[in-house]
Tab-separated table of C-alpha atoms in Angstrom:
chain	number	residue	atom	x	y	z
A	8	MET	CA	-0.138	0.078	-0.462
A	9	LYS	CA	2.850	2.240	0.821
A	10	ILE	CA	4.322	1.917	-2.478
A	11	ILE	CA	1.440	2.413	-4.278
A	12	LEU	CA	1.326	5.586	-2.626
A	13	PHE	CA	4.726	6.810	-2.902
A	14	LEU	CA	4.083	5.695	-6.713
A	15	PHE	CA	1.385	7.451	-7.174
A	16	PHE	CA	2.821	10.810	-5.192
A	17	SER	CA	6.006	10.879	-8.087
A	18	ILE	CA	3.715	10.051	-10.943
A	19	SER	CA	1.721	13.950	-9.177
A	20	CYS	CA	4.676	14.812	-8.908
A	21	LEU	CA	6.185	14.304	-11.967
A	22	GLN	CA	3.073	15.227	-13.704
A	23	ALA	CA	3.058	18.531	-11.716
A	24	GLN	CA	6.258	19.328	-12.826
A	25	ASN	CA	5.038	18.863	-16.664
A	26	ASP	CA	2.339	21.030	-16.446
A	27	SER	CA	5.352	23.816	-14.367
A	28	LEU	CA	7.984	23.433	-17.872
A	29	LYS	CA	4.495	23.101	-20.373
A	30	SER	CA	3.329	26.809	-18.889
A	31	ALA	CA	7.313	28.066	-18.732
A	32	LEU	CA	7.601	27.368	-22.367
A	33	LYS	CA	4.335	28.187	-22.964
A	34	GLN	CA	4.671	31.873	-21.349
A	35	SER	CA	8.238	31.775	-23.305
A	36	ILE	CA	7.283	31.401	-27.106
A	37	ASN	CA	4.650	33.816	-26.218
A	38	LYS	CA	6.628	36.187	-24.878
A	39	CYS	CA	8.395	35.274	-27.676
A	40	LYS	CA	5.953	36.211	-30.299
A	41	THR	CA	6.445	40.157	-31.656
A	42	CYS	CA	4.178	38.459	-34.669
A	43	GLU	CA	1.341	36.151	-36.164
A	44	PRO	CA	2.655	35.003	-38.741
A	45	PRO	CA	0.474	36.146	-42.340
A	46	SER	CA	-2.667	34.068	-43.009
A	47	SER	CA	-1.896	31.816	-45.260
A	48	ILE	CA	0.672	29.654	-42.713
A	49	LEU	CA	-1.744	31.155	-39.979
A	50	ASN	CA	-4.174	28.796	-41.686
A	51	SER	CA	-2.849	25.749	-42.047
A	52	GLN	CA	-2.387	22.493	-40.553
A	53	TYR	CA	1.300	22.500	-40.104
A	54	PHE	CA	0.096	25.517	-38.177
A	55	LYS	CA	-2.159	24.315	-36.208
A	56	LYS	CA	0.095	21.375	-35.596
A	57	TYR	CA	3.576	23.203	-33.997
A	58	ASN	CA	3.060	26.386	-33.968
A	59	THR	CA	6.008	27.785	-35.517
A	60	PHE	CA	7.551	27.470	-39.109
A	61	ASP	CA	10.681	27.912	-40.819
A	62	ILE	CA	12.204	30.223	-42.623
A	63	ARG	CA	15.465	30.338	-45.202
A	64	LEU	CA	18.267	32.391	-45.651
A	65	SER	CA	19.763	33.188	-49.293
A	66	ASN	CA	22.507	31.542	-48.414
A	67	GLY	CA	20.601	28.294	-48.717
A	68	ASN	CA	20.838	28.505	-43.955
A	69	TYR	CA	17.259	27.235	-42.696
A	70	ILE	CA	15.611	29.021	-39.346
A	71	TYR	CA	13.658	25.967	-37.924
A	72	ASN	CA	11.244	26.650	-34.865
A	73	VAL	CA	10.045	30.018	-35.991
A	74	ILE	CA	7.726	31.772	-34.002
A	75	SER	CA	7.408	35.210	-35.662
A	76	ALA	CA	9.376	37.275	-37.566
A	77	SER	CA	8.891	40.973	-37.886
A	78	ARG	CA	10.152	44.195	-39.614
A	79	GLU	CA	12.723	46.462	-38.257
A	80	LEU	CA	14.556	49.796	-39.395
A	81	ILE	CA	17.531	50.470	-37.898
A	82	ASP	CA	20.427	53.292	-38.709
A	83	THR	CA	23.778	51.130	-39.351
A	84	ASN	CA	26.738	52.236	-41.414
A	85	GLY	CA	25.842	56.213	-41.443
A	86	ILE	CA	23.438	54.516	-43.191
A	87	PRO	CA	19.765	56.079	-41.843
A	88	PHE	CA	16.584	52.531	-41.680
A	89	GLN	CA	17.760	50.911	-43.498
A	90	GLU	CA	15.507	47.230	-42.993
A	91	PHE	CA	16.122	44.311	-41.089
A	92	ILE	CA	14.528	41.176	-40.594
A	93	ARG	CA	13.664	39.585	-36.456
A	94	ILE	CA	13.879	36.190	-36.540
A	95	ASN	CA	12.287	34.468	-32.770
A	96	TYR	CA	12.593	31.175	-31.989
A	97	ASN	CA	12.851	28.761	-29.678
A	98	ARG	CA	15.182	26.505	-28.760
A	99	ASN	CA	15.354	24.331	-26.489
A	100	ASP	CA	12.699	25.594	-24.685
A	101	SER	CA	14.666	29.348	-24.961
A	102	CYS	CA	13.073	31.946	-26.708
A	103	ILE	CA	16.128	33.012	-29.144
A	104	SER	CA	16.628	36.584	-31.551
A	105	GLU	CA	17.641	37.707	-34.253
A	106	ILE	CA	18.387	40.026	-36.730
A	107	PHE	CA	18.686	38.957	-40.432
A	108	GLU	CA	19.605	41.874	-43.518
A	109	VAL	CA	16.758	41.787	-45.136
A	110	THR	CA	17.781	40.670	-48.061
A	111	ASP	CA	20.117	37.348	-46.556
A	112	VAL	CA	16.379	36.416	-45.669
A	113	LYS	CA	15.013	34.321	-49.138
A	114	GLU	CA	11.525	33.153	-47.749
A	115	PHE	CA	8.561	31.383	-45.587
A	116	SER	CA	8.633	27.441	-45.690
A	117	LEU	CA	7.203	25.368	-43.719
A	118	GLY	CA	6.182	21.002	-44.463
A	119	ASP	CA	5.470	17.643	-42.863
A	120	ILE	CA	4.814	14.355	-43.757
A	121	GLY	CA	1.428	12.417	-44.383
A	122	SER	CA	-1.321	13.874	-45.828
A	123	GLY	CA	-1.880	17.831	-45.228
A	124	GLY	CA	2.040	18.383	-45.258
A	125	GLN	CA	2.220	19.523	-48.293
A	126	PRO	CA	5.066	22.390	-48.717
A	127	ILE	CA	3.848	26.260	-48.661
A	128	THR	CA	6.984	28.478	-49.654
A	129	MET	CA	5.881	32.212	-49.559
A	130	PRO	CA	9.172	35.092	-50.838
A	131	ILE	CA	10.310	37.569	-48.312
A	132	LYS	CA	10.983	40.597	-49.865
A	133	PRO	CA	12.200	44.746	-48.496
A	134	ALA	CA	9.673	46.614	-48.012
A	135	ARG	CA	9.398	49.964	-50.345
A	136	PHE	CA	11.315	52.715	-49.193
A	137	PHE	CA	10.278	56.521	-49.883
A	138	GLN	CA	11.161	59.929	-49.466
A	139	LYS	CA	9.227	63.500	-50.083
A	140	LYS	CA	9.659	65.132	-52.350
A	141	GLN	CA	11.008	68.742	-50.938
A	142	ASP	CA	13.365	70.734	-50.862
A	143	LYS	CA	16.744	70.336	-48.436
A	144	ILE	CA	16.370	71.583	-45.454
A	145	THR	CA	18.813	73.215	-43.907
A	146	PRO	CA	19.048	74.957	-39.975
A	147	PRO	CA	17.607	78.460	-40.549
A	148	ASN	CA	20.610	81.301	-41.719
A	149	HIS	CA	18.355	84.282	-40.883
A	150	HIS	CA	18.189	84.763	-37.148
A	151	PHE	CA	15.440	88.822	-36.260
A	152	TYR	CA	15.671	89.388	-32.644
A	153	LEU	CA	13.925	91.795	-30.111
A	154	GLN	CA	16.235	92.093	-26.875
A	155	ALA	CA	16.276	94.526	-24.015
A	156	LEU	CA	19.254	95.563	-22.417
A	157	LEU	CA	20.796	96.267	-19.112
A	158	GLY	CA	23.943	97.616	-17.841
A	159	TYR	CA	26.502	99.088	-15.547
A	160	ALA	CA	29.140	101.713	-16.862
A	161	GLY	CA	31.737	102.895	-14.664
A	162	ALA	CA	33.846	106.776	-16.429
A	163	TYR	CA	37.165	105.923	-16.588
A	164	ASP	CA	38.626	109.176	-15.554
A	165	ASN	CA	41.252	111.006	-18.064
A	166	PRO	CA	43.110	114.464	-16.891
A	167	ASN	CA	43.441	115.472	-19.993
A	168	GLN	CA	40.072	115.982	-20.782
A	169	ARG	CA	36.814	116.731	-19.611
A	170	ASN	CA	34.018	113.762	-18.544
A	171	VAL	CA	29.877	114.596	-19.018
A	172	GLY	CA	28.185	111.573	-18.648
A	173	PHE	CA	27.211	109.062	-15.972
A	174	GLU	CA	28.249	106.198	-14.124
A	175	SER	CA	25.106	104.812	-12.515
A	176	MET	CA	22.450	102.454	-15.113
A	177	TYR	CA	21.313	102.948	-18.233
A	178	TYR	CA	18.944	100.779	-19.693
A	179	GLY	CA	17.027	100.244	-23.486
A	180	GLY	CA	15.929	97.669	-26.402
A	181	GLY	CA	16.641	96.946	-29.966
A	182	LEU	CA	16.293	95.478	-33.254
A	183	LYS	CA	19.323	92.329	-34.528
A	184	TYR	CA	20.266	90.531	-38.027
A	185	LEU	CA	22.619	87.728	-37.689
A	186	TYR	CA	23.048	85.175	-40.890
A	187	GLY	CA	24.697	82.432	-40.836
A	188	ASN	CA	23.766	78.942	-38.908
A	189	ARG	CA	27.104	78.443	-35.905
A	190	ALA	CA	29.238	81.617	-36.694
A	191	LYS	CA	26.250	84.724	-37.202
A	192	ILE	CA	27.946	87.924	-38.068
A	193	GLY	CA	24.521	91.075	-39.412
A	194	ILE	CA	23.944	94.658	-37.494
A	195	ASN	CA	22.792	95.450	-35.122
A	196	ALA	CA	20.947	98.584	-33.383
A	197	GLU	CA	19.858	100.005	-30.482
A	198	VAL	CA	18.813	103.063	-27.878
A	199	ILE	CA	19.993	103.269	-24.692
A	200	LEU	CA	19.356	105.980	-22.296
A	201	GLU	CA	21.395	107.417	-20.111
A	202	ASN	CA	21.410	110.960	-17.569
A	203	GLY	CA	18.432	110.828	-19.316
A	204	ARG	CA	20.033	111.936	-22.721
A	205	ALA	CA	18.785	108.627	-25.480
A	206	ARG	CA	21.796	108.058	-27.986
A	207	MET	CA	21.180	104.442	-30.971
A	208	PRO	CA	24.675	102.122	-30.922
A	209	PHE	CA	24.230	100.577	-34.052
A	210	GLY	CA	27.672	98.557	-35.925
A	211	LEU	CA	28.133	94.276	-35.904
A	212	GLU	CA	28.078	92.087	-34.411
A	213	GLY	CA	30.223	88.747	-34.765
A	214	ARG	CA	28.946	84.780	-32.033
A	215	PHE	CA	30.788	81.805	-32.722
A	216	THR	CA	28.730	78.846	-31.489
A	217	PHE	CA	30.764	75.925	-29.791
A	218	TRP	CA	28.407	74.458	-27.897
A	219	GLY	CA	25.010	72.653	-29.463
A	220	GLY	CA	23.407	74.240	-32.804
A	221	GLN	CA	21.301	73.084	-34.916
A	222	LYS	CA	20.568	69.530	-37.290
A	223	VAL	CA	18.741	68.165	-40.230
A	224	VAL	CA	17.253	64.794	-38.556
A	225	LYS	CA	15.885	62.005	-40.522
A	226	SER	CA	12.586	60.514	-39.107
A	227	ASN	CA	10.180	57.972	-40.093
A	228	ASN	CA	6.879	56.308	-39.998
A	229	SER	CA	7.573	52.504	-38.848
A	230	PHE	CA	5.476	50.676	-41.629
A	231	PHE	CA	2.589	50.567	-43.189
A	232	PRO	CA	-0.319	49.321	-43.034
A	233	SER	CA	2.270	46.962	-40.030
A	234	LYS	CA	5.843	45.743	-39.236
A	235	CYS	CA	3.923	42.208	-39.623
A	236	GLN	CA	2.606	42.542	-42.118
A	237	PHE	CA	4.224	40.333	-45.887
A	238	TYR	CA	2.921	39.716	-49.034
A	239	GLN	CA	0.669	37.119	-50.222
A	240	ASP	CA	-2.075	36.026	-52.791
A	241	GLY	CA	-4.473	39.144	-52.521
A	242	ASP	CA	-2.957	41.565	-50.216
A	243	LYS	CA	-3.283	44.747	-52.423
A	244	ILE	CA	-0.055	47.790	-53.946
A	245	VAL	CA	-0.019	49.684	-51.026
A	246	SER	CA	1.649	53.471	-51.133
A	247	PRO	CA	1.737	57.028	-48.585
A	248	ASN	CA	0.642	58.667	-52.428
A	249	ASP	CA	-3.404	56.735	-51.931
A	250	GLU	CA	-3.722	59.213	-48.444
A	251	ILE	CA	-2.956	62.230	-50.459
A	252	GLN	CA	-5.957	63.931	-52.136
A	253	SER	CA	-3.924	65.006	-55.181
A	254	SER	CA	-2.633	64.289	-58.897
A	255	GLU	CA	0.868	64.873	-57.800
A	256	GLU	CA	2.657	62.866	-55.937
A	257	PHE	CA	4.334	63.333	-53.396
A	258	TYR	CA	6.232	60.426	-52.563
A	259	LYS	CA	9.140	58.939	-54.601
A	260	HIS	CA	10.143	55.539	-54.483
A	261	LEU	CA	13.112	55.218	-54.141
A	262	LYS	CA	14.930	52.101	-54.548
A	263	ARG	CA	18.268	52.012	-52.763
A	264	ASN	CA	19.768	49.185	-55.007
A	265	ILE	CA	16.777	46.376	-54.665
A	266	ASN	CA	15.612	45.566	-57.501
A	267	ASP	CA	12.795	43.191	-56.392
A	268	HIS	CA	10.234	44.954	-52.820
A	269	ASP	CA	7.169	43.660	-51.568
A	270	GLU	CA	5.008	45.528	-52.620
A	271	SER	CA	2.215	45.492	-49.568
A	272	VAL	CA	4.164	47.672	-47.121
A	273	TYR	CA	6.237	50.502	-46.986
A	274	TYR	CA	8.055	52.824	-44.608
A	275	THR	CA	8.634	56.551	-45.637
A	276	GLU	CA	11.514	59.342	-44.477
A	277	ALA	CA	11.346	62.464	-44.123
A	278	GLU	CA	13.959	65.680	-42.453
A	279	SER	CA	13.705	67.431	-39.568
A	280	ILE	CA	16.165	70.425	-38.084
A	281	LYS	CA	17.188	69.568	-34.121
A	282	THR	CA	17.589	72.333	-32.043
A	283	ASP	CA	19.934	70.780	-29.164
A	284	PRO	CA	18.226	72.501	-25.536
A	285	LEU	CA	21.594	74.358	-24.758
A	286	ARG	CA	24.192	76.198	-26.673
A	287	LEU	CA	26.953	78.006	-25.979
A	288	PHE	CA	27.965	81.228	-27.932
A	289	VAL	CA	31.176	83.636	-27.952
A	290	TYR	CA	30.494	87.293	-29.031
A	291	GLY	CA	31.679	90.085	-30.136
A	292	GLU	CA	30.139	93.819	-30.888
A	293	GLY	CA	31.275	97.000	-32.059
A	294	GLY	CA	29.704	100.341	-33.874
A	295	SER	CA	29.283	104.133	-33.008
A	296	PHE	CA	26.478	106.164	-31.245
A	297	PHE	CA	23.402	107.697	-33.335
A	298	ASP	CA	22.614	110.434	-31.074
A	299	LEU	CA	18.791	111.132	-29.920
A	300	PHE	CA	18.607	114.129	-28.456
A	301	GLU	CA	18.945	117.907	-30.050
A	302	GLU	CA	20.236	120.491	-26.840
A	303	GLY	CA	24.819	119.044	-27.401
A	304	GLN	CA	25.075	116.789	-29.712
A	305	GLY	CA	27.330	116.653	-32.298
A	306	LYS	CA	30.457	117.952	-33.008
A	307	ASN	CA	29.706	121.280	-33.701
A	308	PRO	CA	29.944	124.682	-33.136
A	309	SER	CA	33.029	124.244	-30.505
A	310	LEU	CA	35.818	124.965	-30.328
A	311	ASN	CA	37.484	121.050	-29.947
A	312	PRO	CA	35.904	119.160	-32.932
A	313	GLU	CA	38.678	117.000	-33.622
A	314	GLU	CA	37.596	115.396	-30.043
A	315	PHE	CA	34.489	114.093	-31.354
A	316	GLY	CA	33.809	110.282	-32.453
A	317	GLN	CA	31.191	107.915	-30.918
A	318	TYR	CA	32.462	103.924	-31.220
A	319	TYR	CA	32.031	100.958	-28.854
A	320	PHE	CA	32.779	97.519	-29.410
A	321	GLY	CA	32.823	95.226	-26.130
A	322	ALA	CA	32.420	90.391	-26.020
A	323	GLY	CA	31.551	88.850	-23.931
A	324	PHE	CA	29.079	84.932	-23.566
A	325	GLY	CA	25.542	83.891	-24.564
A	326	ALA	CA	23.353	81.302	-23.902
A	327	GLU	CA	20.605	80.325	-26.409
A	328	PHE	CA	17.833	78.425	-25.269
A	329	ILE	CA	14.298	77.522	-24.900
A	330	ASN	CA	14.936	77.813	-29.324
A	331	ASN	CA	13.833	81.123	-29.030
A	332	LEU	CA	15.830	82.768	-25.851
A	333	ASP	CA	18.685	83.954	-25.583
A	334	LEU	CA	20.631	85.425	-23.571
A	335	MET	CA	24.543	86.962	-22.932
A	336	ILE	CA	26.582	88.773	-21.549
A	337	GLY	CA	29.862	91.135	-21.862
A	338	MET	CA	32.211	93.797	-20.952
A	339	ARG	CA	31.370	97.093	-23.603
A	340	TYR	CA	33.266	100.104	-23.726
A	341	MET	CA	31.642	102.706	-24.673
A	342	ARG	CA	33.523	106.286	-25.999
A	343	LEU	CA	30.910	108.338	-26.055
A	344	ASN	CA	30.414	112.811	-26.084
A	345	PHE	CA	28.615	115.704	-25.924
A	346	ARG	CA	28.996	119.607	-25.543
A	347	THR	CA	28.226	122.567	-23.234
A	348	PRO	CA	28.657	126.480	-23.558
A	349	CYS	CA	31.606	127.650	-23.463
A	350	GLU	CA	32.090	130.873	-20.553
A	351	GLU	CA	34.634	131.563	-21.495
A	352	CYS	CA	33.590	131.887	-24.852
A	353	ASP	CA	31.491	133.782	-26.673
A	354	ASN	CA	28.696	131.034	-28.034
A	355	LEU	CA	31.462	128.910	-28.394
A	356	PHE	CA	30.908	125.076	-27.094
A	357	ILE	CA	33.143	122.959	-25.480
A	358	VAL	CA	33.236	118.846	-26.815
A	359	ASN	CA	32.981	116.759	-23.431
A	360	THR	CA	34.451	112.503	-24.152
A	361	ASN	CA	33.420	110.209	-21.590
A	362	GLU	CA	35.760	106.898	-21.162
A	363	ALA	CA	32.607	104.576	-20.251
A	364	PHE	CA	32.812	100.405	-19.156
A	365	SER	CA	30.321	98.899	-18.651
A	366	LEU	CA	28.760	95.627	-17.702
A	367	LEU	CA	25.638	94.334	-19.872
A	368	VAL	CA	23.141	91.559	-20.211
A	369	LYS	CA	21.192	91.528	-22.641
A	370	LEU	CA	17.841	88.491	-23.168
A	371	SER	CA	16.559	88.204	-26.879
A	372	TYR	CA	13.627	86.703	-28.943
A	373	SER	CA	14.888	85.616	-32.188
A	374	PHE	CA	12.821	84.414	-35.094
A	375	ASN	CA	14.548	81.905	-37.166
A	376	LYS	CA	14.056	81.729	-40.764
């Protein structure tokens, strides 16, 4: 009796272990399956019996016990969106996943001995690749800026000059146009207020972006109708131009040195501009001043018109962020003039000079084109 109970217990344990292995294998297969096979395979007696199929490679070798196959796009050898076939198959109750270039995979294959086991084969061909017809995209080269500025100027004392000016905060706004991508150059026009006087700095500005930037990236819409699509009898030819209500074809088919394609599936490619979230640059500027006030501006009439000369130059660092915001911090040297009456002269004036070194902060909003 004890022997019978022991045998019954052992058989129960083996059965439970077998059921556990079957359950684990089923879970492994389900996890491994990324696509259902084409319907002609799915409905075959062979697949219903084994739940697997075979794939023949272009070199004549076979991969057996295949559970699923799907298309993938991978960037390789510097070429974006090369097509591969991912094959998932069962080996020793484990899921193995491998990828092959699409041209290295020949066909689905299955067959069995006996009635209903006649071979079934289906060719595996590359999907058609379409590129959108459009002008070549390049990062924008035309940049317009609307800017606000704030500075603190310290006057430079020169005993040989009569300094008239300011040693305080000044502020203003302006417009700017720069041309280029990583290296930019253009014109800058501002209006600043110092000591109640309005002046317009007008000159050139150049900058060089040494960190971050903008570049052209390629994007794709994956496979249509799906990565699991492989041609079989009855499938219709599809194209991205089918969805466009126009007689003009907006997409062109690029063959990529492949003559025979699967016309029931395609993928597309387009170009777009990618902007890094933070771009750092150095800049330099220089130019002259136009006075926007009346009394005291200009060099005549005065006793010393040769001392008249207004200009500025500066340099600093900047950052572009959140796509369209631009922050600059730098130093600016300014030479400014202001005429005052000569107390010892008759109806004449003296040109006074102010040389100021300033710490300057600019915040801009840019429009790119």
